[in-house]
Coordinates of C-alpha atoms in Angstrom, one line a residue:
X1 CA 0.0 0.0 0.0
X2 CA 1.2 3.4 -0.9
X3 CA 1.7 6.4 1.8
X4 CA 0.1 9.6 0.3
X5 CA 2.8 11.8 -0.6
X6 CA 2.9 15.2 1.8
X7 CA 6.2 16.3 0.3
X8 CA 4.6 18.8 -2.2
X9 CA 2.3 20.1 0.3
X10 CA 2.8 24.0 0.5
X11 CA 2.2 25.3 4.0
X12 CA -0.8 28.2 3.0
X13 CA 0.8 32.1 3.0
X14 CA -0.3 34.0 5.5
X15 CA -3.0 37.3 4.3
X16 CA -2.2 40.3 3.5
X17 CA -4.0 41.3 7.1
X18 CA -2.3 38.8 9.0
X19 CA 1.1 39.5 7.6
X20 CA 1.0 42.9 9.1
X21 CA -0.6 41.8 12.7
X22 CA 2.5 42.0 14.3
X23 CA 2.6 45.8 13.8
X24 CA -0.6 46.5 14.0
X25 CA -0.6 44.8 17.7
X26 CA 2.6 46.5 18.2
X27 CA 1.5 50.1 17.2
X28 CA -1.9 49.1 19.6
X29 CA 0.3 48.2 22.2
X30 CA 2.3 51.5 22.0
X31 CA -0.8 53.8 22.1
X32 CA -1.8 51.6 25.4
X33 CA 1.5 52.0 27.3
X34 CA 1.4 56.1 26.5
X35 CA -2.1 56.9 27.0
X36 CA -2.0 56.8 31.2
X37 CA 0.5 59.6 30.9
X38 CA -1.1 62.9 31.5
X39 CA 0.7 66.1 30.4
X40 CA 0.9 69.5 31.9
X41 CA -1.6 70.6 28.9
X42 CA -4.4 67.9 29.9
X43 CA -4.3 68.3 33.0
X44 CA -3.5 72.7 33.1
X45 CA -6.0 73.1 29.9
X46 CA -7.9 70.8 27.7
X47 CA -9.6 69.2 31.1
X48 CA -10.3 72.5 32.9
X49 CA -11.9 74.0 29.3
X50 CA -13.6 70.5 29.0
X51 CA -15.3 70.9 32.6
X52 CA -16.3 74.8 31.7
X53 CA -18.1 73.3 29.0
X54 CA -20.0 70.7 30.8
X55 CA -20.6 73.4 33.8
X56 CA -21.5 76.1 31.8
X57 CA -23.4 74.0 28.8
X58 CA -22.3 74.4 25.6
X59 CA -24.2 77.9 24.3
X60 CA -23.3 79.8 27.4
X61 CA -19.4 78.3 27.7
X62 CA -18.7 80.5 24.3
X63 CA -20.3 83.5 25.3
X64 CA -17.5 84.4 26.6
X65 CA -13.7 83.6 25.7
X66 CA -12.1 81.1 27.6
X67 CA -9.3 78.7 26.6
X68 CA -6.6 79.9 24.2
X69 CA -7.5 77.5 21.2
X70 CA -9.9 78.3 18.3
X71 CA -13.4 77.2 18.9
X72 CA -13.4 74.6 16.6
X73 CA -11.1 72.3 18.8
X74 CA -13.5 73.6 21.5
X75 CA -16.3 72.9 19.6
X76 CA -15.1 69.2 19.4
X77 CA -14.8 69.1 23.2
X78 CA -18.6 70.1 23.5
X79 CA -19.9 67.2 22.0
X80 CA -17.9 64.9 24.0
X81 CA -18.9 67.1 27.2
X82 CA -22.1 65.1 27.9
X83 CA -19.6 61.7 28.3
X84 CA -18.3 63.4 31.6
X85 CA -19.3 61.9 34.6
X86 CA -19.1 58.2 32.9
X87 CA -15.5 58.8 31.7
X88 CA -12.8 60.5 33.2
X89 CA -12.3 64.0 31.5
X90 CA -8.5 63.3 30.6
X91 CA -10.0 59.7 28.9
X92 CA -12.6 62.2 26.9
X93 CA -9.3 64.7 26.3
X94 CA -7.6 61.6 24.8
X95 CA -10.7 60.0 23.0
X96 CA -11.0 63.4 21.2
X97 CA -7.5 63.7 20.2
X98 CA -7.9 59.3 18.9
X99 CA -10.9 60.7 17.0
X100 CA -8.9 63.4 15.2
X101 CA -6.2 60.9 14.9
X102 CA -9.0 58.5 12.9
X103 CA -9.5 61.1 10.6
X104 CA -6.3 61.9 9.6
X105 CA -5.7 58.5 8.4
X106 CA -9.4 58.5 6.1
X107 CA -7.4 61.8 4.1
X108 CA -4.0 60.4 4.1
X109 CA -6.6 57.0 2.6
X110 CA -8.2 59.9 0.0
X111 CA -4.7 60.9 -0.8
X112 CA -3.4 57.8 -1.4
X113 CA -6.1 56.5 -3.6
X114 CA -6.0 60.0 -5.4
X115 CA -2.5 58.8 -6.0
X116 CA -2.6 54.9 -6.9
X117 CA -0.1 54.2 -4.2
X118 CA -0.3 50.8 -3.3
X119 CA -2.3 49.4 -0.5
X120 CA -4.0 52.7 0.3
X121 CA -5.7 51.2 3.5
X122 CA -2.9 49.7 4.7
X123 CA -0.4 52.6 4.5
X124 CA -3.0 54.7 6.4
X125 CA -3.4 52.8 9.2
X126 CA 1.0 52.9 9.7
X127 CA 0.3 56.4 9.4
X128 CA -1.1 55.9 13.0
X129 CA 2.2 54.4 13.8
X130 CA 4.5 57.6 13.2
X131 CA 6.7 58.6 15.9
X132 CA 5.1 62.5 15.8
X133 CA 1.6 61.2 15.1
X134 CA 1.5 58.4 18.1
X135 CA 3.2 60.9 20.7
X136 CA 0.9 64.1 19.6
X137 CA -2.0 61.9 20.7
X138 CA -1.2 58.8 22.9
X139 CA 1.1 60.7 25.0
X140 CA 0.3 64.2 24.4
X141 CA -3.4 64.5 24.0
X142 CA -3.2 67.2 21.1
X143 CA -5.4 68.0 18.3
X144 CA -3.1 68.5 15.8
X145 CA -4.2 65.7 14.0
X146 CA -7.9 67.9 13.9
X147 CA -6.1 70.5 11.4
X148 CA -3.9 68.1 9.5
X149 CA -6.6 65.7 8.0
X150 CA -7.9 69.2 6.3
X151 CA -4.8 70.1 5.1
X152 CA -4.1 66.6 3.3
X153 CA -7.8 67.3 2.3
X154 CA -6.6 70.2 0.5
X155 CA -3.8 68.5 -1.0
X156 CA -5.4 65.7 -2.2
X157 CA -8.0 68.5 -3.8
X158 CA -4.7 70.0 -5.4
X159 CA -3.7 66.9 -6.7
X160 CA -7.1 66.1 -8.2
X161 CA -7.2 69.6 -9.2
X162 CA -10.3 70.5 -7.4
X163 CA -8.8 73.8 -6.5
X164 CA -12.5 75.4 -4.8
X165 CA -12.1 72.8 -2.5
X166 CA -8.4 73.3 -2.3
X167 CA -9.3 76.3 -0.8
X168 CA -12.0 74.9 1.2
X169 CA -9.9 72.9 3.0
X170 CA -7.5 75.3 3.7
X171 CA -9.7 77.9 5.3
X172 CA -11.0 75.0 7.2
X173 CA -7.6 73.4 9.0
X174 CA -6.3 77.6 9.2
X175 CA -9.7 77.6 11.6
X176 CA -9.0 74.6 13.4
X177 CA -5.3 75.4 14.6
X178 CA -3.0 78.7 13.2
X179 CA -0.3 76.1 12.3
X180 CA -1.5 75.4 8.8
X181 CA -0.5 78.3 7.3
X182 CA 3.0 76.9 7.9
X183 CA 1.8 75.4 4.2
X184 CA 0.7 78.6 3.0
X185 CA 3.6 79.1 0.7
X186 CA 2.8 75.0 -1.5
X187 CA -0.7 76.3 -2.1
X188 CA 0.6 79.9 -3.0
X189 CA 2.7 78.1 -5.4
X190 CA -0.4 76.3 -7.2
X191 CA -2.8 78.9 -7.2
X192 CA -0.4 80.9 -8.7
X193 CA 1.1 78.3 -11.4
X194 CA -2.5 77.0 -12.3
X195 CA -3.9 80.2 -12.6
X196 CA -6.6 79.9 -10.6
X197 CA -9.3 83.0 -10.4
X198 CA -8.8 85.2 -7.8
X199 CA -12.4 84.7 -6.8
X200 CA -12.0 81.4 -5.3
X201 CA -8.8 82.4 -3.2
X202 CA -12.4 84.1 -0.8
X203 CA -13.0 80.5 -0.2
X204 CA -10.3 80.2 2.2
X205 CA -11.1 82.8 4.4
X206 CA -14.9 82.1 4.1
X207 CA -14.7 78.7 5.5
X208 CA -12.4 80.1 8.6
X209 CA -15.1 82.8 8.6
X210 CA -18.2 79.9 8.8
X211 CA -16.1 78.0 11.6
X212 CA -16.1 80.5 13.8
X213 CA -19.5 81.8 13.5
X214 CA -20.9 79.8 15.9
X215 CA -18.7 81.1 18.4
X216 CA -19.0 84.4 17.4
X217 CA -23.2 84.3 17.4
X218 CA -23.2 82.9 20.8
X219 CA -21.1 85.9 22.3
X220 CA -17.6 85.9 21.5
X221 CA -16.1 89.2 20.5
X222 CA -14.8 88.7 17.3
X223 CA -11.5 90.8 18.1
X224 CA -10.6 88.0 20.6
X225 CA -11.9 85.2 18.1
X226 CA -9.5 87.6 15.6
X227 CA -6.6 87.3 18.1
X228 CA -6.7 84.2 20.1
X229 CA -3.5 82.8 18.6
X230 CA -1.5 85.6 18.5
X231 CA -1.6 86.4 22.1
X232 CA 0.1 82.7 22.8
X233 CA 3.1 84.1 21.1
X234 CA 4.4 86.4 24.0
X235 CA 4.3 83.4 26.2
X236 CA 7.3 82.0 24.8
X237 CA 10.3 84.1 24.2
X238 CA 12.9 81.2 23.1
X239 CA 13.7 81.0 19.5
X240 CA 12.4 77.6 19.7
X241 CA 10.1 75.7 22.0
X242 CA 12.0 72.4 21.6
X243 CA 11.2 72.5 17.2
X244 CA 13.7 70.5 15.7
X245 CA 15.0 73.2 13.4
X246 CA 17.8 75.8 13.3
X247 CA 17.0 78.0 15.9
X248 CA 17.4 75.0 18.9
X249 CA 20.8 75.3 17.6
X250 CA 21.5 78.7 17.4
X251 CA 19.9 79.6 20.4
X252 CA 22.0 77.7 23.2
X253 CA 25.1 79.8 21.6
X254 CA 26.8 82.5 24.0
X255 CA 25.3 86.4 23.5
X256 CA 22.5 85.7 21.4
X257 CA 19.8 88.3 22.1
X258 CA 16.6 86.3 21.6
X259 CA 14.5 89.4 20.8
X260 CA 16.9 90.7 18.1
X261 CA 17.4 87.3 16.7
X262 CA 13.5 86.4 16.4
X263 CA 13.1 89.9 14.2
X264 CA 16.2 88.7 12.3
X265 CA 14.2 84.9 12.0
X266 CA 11.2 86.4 10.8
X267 CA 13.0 88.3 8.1
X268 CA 14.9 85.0 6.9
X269 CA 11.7 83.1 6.9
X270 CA 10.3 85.7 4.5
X271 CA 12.7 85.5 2.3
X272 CA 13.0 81.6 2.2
X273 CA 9.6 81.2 1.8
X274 CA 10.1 84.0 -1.0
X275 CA 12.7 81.5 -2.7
X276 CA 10.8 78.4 -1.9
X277 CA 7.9 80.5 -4.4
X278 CA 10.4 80.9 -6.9
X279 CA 12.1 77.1 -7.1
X280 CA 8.5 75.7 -6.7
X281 CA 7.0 77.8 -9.8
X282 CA 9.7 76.9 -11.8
X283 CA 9.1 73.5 -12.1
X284 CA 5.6 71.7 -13.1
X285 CA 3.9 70.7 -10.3
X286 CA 2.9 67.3 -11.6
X287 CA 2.7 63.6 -10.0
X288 CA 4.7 62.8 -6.5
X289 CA 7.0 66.4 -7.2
X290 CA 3.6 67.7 -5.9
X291 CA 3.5 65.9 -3.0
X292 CA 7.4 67.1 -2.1
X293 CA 6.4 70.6 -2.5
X294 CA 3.4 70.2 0.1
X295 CA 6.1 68.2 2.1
X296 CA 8.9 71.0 1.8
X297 CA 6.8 74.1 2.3
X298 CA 6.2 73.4 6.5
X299 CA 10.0 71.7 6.5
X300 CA 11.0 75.3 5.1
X301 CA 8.9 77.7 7.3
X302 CA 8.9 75.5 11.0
X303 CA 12.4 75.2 10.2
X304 CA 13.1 78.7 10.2
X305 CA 10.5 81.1 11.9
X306 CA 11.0 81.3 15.6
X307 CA 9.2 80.4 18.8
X308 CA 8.4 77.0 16.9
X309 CA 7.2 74.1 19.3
X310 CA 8.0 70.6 18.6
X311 CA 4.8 69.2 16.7
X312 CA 5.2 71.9 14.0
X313 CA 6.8 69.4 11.7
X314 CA 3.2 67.7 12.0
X315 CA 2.2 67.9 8.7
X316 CA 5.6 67.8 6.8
X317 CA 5.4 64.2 9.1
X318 CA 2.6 62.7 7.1
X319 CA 3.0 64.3 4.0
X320 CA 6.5 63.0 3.5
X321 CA 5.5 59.8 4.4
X322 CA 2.9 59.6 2.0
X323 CA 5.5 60.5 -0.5
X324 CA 8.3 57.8 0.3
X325 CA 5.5 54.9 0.0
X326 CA 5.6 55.1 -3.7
X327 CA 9.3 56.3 -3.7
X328 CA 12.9 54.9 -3.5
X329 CA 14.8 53.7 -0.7
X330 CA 17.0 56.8 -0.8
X331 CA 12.9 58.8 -0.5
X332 CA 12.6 56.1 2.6
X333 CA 15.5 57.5 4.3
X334 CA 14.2 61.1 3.6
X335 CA 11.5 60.2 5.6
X336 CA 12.9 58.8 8.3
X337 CA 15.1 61.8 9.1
X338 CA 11.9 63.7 9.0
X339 CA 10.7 61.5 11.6
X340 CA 13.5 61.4 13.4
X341 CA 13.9 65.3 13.7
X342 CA 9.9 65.6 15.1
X343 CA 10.7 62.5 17.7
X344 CA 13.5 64.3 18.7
X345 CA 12.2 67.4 19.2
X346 CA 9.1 65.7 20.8
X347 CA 11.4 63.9 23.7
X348 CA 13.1 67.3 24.2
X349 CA 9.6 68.2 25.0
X350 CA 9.1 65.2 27.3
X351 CA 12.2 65.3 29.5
X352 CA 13.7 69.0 28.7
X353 CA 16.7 68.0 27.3
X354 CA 17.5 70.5 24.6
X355 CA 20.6 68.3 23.1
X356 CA 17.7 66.3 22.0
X357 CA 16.2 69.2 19.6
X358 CA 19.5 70.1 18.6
X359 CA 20.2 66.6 17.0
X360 CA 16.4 66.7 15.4
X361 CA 17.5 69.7 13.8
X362 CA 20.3 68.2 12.5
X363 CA 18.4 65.5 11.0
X364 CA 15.5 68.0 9.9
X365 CA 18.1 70.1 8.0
X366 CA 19.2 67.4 5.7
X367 CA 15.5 65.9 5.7
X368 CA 15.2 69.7 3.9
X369 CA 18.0 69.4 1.6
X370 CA 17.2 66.5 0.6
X371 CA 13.6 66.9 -0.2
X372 CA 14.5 70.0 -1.9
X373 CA 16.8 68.4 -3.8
X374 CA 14.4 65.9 -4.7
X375 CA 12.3 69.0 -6.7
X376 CA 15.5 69.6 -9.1
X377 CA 14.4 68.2 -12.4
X378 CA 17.5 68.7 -15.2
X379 CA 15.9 71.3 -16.9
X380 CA 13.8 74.6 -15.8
X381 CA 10.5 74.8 -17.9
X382 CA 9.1 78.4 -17.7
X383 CA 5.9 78.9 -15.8
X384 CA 3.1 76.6 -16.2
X385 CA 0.0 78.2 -16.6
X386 CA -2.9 75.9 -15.9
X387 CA -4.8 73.6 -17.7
X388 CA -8.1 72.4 -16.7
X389 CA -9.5 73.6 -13.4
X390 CA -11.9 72.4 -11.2
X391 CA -14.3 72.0 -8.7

């Protein structure tokens, strides 16, 4: 009697989900051991302003100004106000900041798609997994994740060239948190190369106009809505508040003069972002070089204004991951420098060691270069002017 022959038998591959378990229990893992860890900022801010909300109910709570975010963050807090009592209020602080979190990775999904990268899905969710993205919310409790997913928006709109809701977009993540105009200068660059009509450029400020409306109808003078970032500024004189980028270098040097120096920042972040609009228009803002350019623009303006913080690099973060996935190995290590540099910077944060944003900025800077580099094509078209625009 013959024996049934199991030599040929091929043990069955493992699925595309189960192949990536390991990391996905690992990234779950992560987000568990950070999230008892409550900052200075839960517990100093986001709770107290959480608790005015559910004292005060929603309506009267912005009648007057309290808290020194926009309202829209706010806004997010009131509808997970009534969940106080039955969860902590740093839990609710850190569900809210997951729930932005979520929603980042649905645009960097949009963007993805928009760009045929490879296992959309998949790359999303490891978007969860960056170093800046899992501290900002696990550890942190932050909502910068709340104005990035509208900024990808918009540059998923740019690539699709939907450029009203480019604009859309924009106004929208500029309500949400200040930071995103650290991007201003990538959309500058294609509304100006596509030649888009001036009339839709309103949409921008309308939609920051329409998110703070409710704020403003229920009581809050509109000066103060006008001017609750800017006041956070003379709260921090250092050149950099632990920002992976020049400035934690320059600033630890003997007789600097931190006021003098900021004014000279300011003026060499004009004029960089001045010379980013130049190299940008020259060259064709086409395929994964438009991608870079969103990528560069925050690497370029973070990296030089002062009295930065250390999740500045936020964006430039997901953007330039999104860009190595359907890159090289030498894009790959780009990336990681980028990440590096925002880790960095965020355990500077964590345990005040400033050596720590120093070496970020050393790895932003070449993350920079390099990226910058990435935009040189061999030759120099003139201006592109257009083609079809739309919705």
């Amino acid at each position: 009697m013959s024996t049934p022959a199991v030599a040929n038998i091929r043990p069955i591959p493992p699925s595309g989900f189960a192949r990536h378990l390991p990391m996905m229990a690992s990234g779950v893992a992560l987000y568990l051991m950070l999230w008892p860890i409550m900052t200075s900022d839960v517990e100093g801010s986001f709770t107290p302003w959480l608790e005015h909300i559910a004292a005060t109910g929603a309506l009267r709570a912005f009648s007057a100004p309290f808290g020194d975010y926009a309202p829209p963050y706010l806004y997010v807090l009131a509808l997970a106000a009534p969940l106080l009592g039955m969860v902590p209020s740093d839990t609710i602080v850190k569900l809210v900041s997951l729930a932005g979190t979520l929603m980042l990775a649905v645009s960097v999904w949009r963007l993805l798609r928009a760009m045929d990268a490879p296992n959309p899905e998949r790359h999303a969710l490891y978007a969860l997994l960056l170093p800046g993205v899992l501290m900002n919310t696990a550890l942190m409790a932050q909502c910068d994740a709340l104005y990035a997913a509208p900024t990808i928006m918009a540059v998923t709109a740019a690539w699709q060239r939907r450029h009203r809701s480019m604009f859309l977009w924009c106004g929208l993540a500029v309500a949400v948190k200040l930071q995103a105009i650290l991007i201003a200068p990538f959309f500058l660059a294609v509304a100006i190369q596509r030649r888009i009509p001036l009339q839709w450029w309103l949409l921008a400020p309308l939609a920051l106009i329409l998110a703070n409306l409710p704020a403003a109808l229920a009581g809050w003078p509109i000066g103060d809505l006008a001017m609750v970032y800017f006041k956070r500024t003379t709260f921090y004189p250092e050149l950099s508040r632990n920002a992976p980028n020049i400035w934690a270098i320059v600033q630890v040097l003997p007789g600097i003069d931190p006021i003098a120096t900021a004014r000279i920042a300011d003026a060499v972040a004009i004029a960089a972002s001045a010379l980013y609009l130049w190299w940008v228009l020259r060259r064709p803002l086409l395929g994964r070089r438009l991608v870079a350019a969103a990528a560069l623009a925050p690497m370029v303006t973070a990296g030089l204004l002062p009295h930065m913080h250390e999740r500045f690099f936020y964006v430039a973060d997901v953007l330039i991951f999104v860009w190595a996935i359907t890159g090289t190995v030498r894009d790959r290590c780009t990336a990681a420098l980028v990440q590096t540099g925002s880790f960095l910077g965020i355990m500077a944060y964590g345990n005040g060691t400033e050596k720590l944003a120093m070496l970020g900025a050393l790895a932003m800077l070449e993350a920079t270069r390099q990226t910058a580099g990435s935009l040189a094509p061999t030759h120099l078209p003139p201006l592109v002017g257009g083609g079809r625009v739309g919705v």
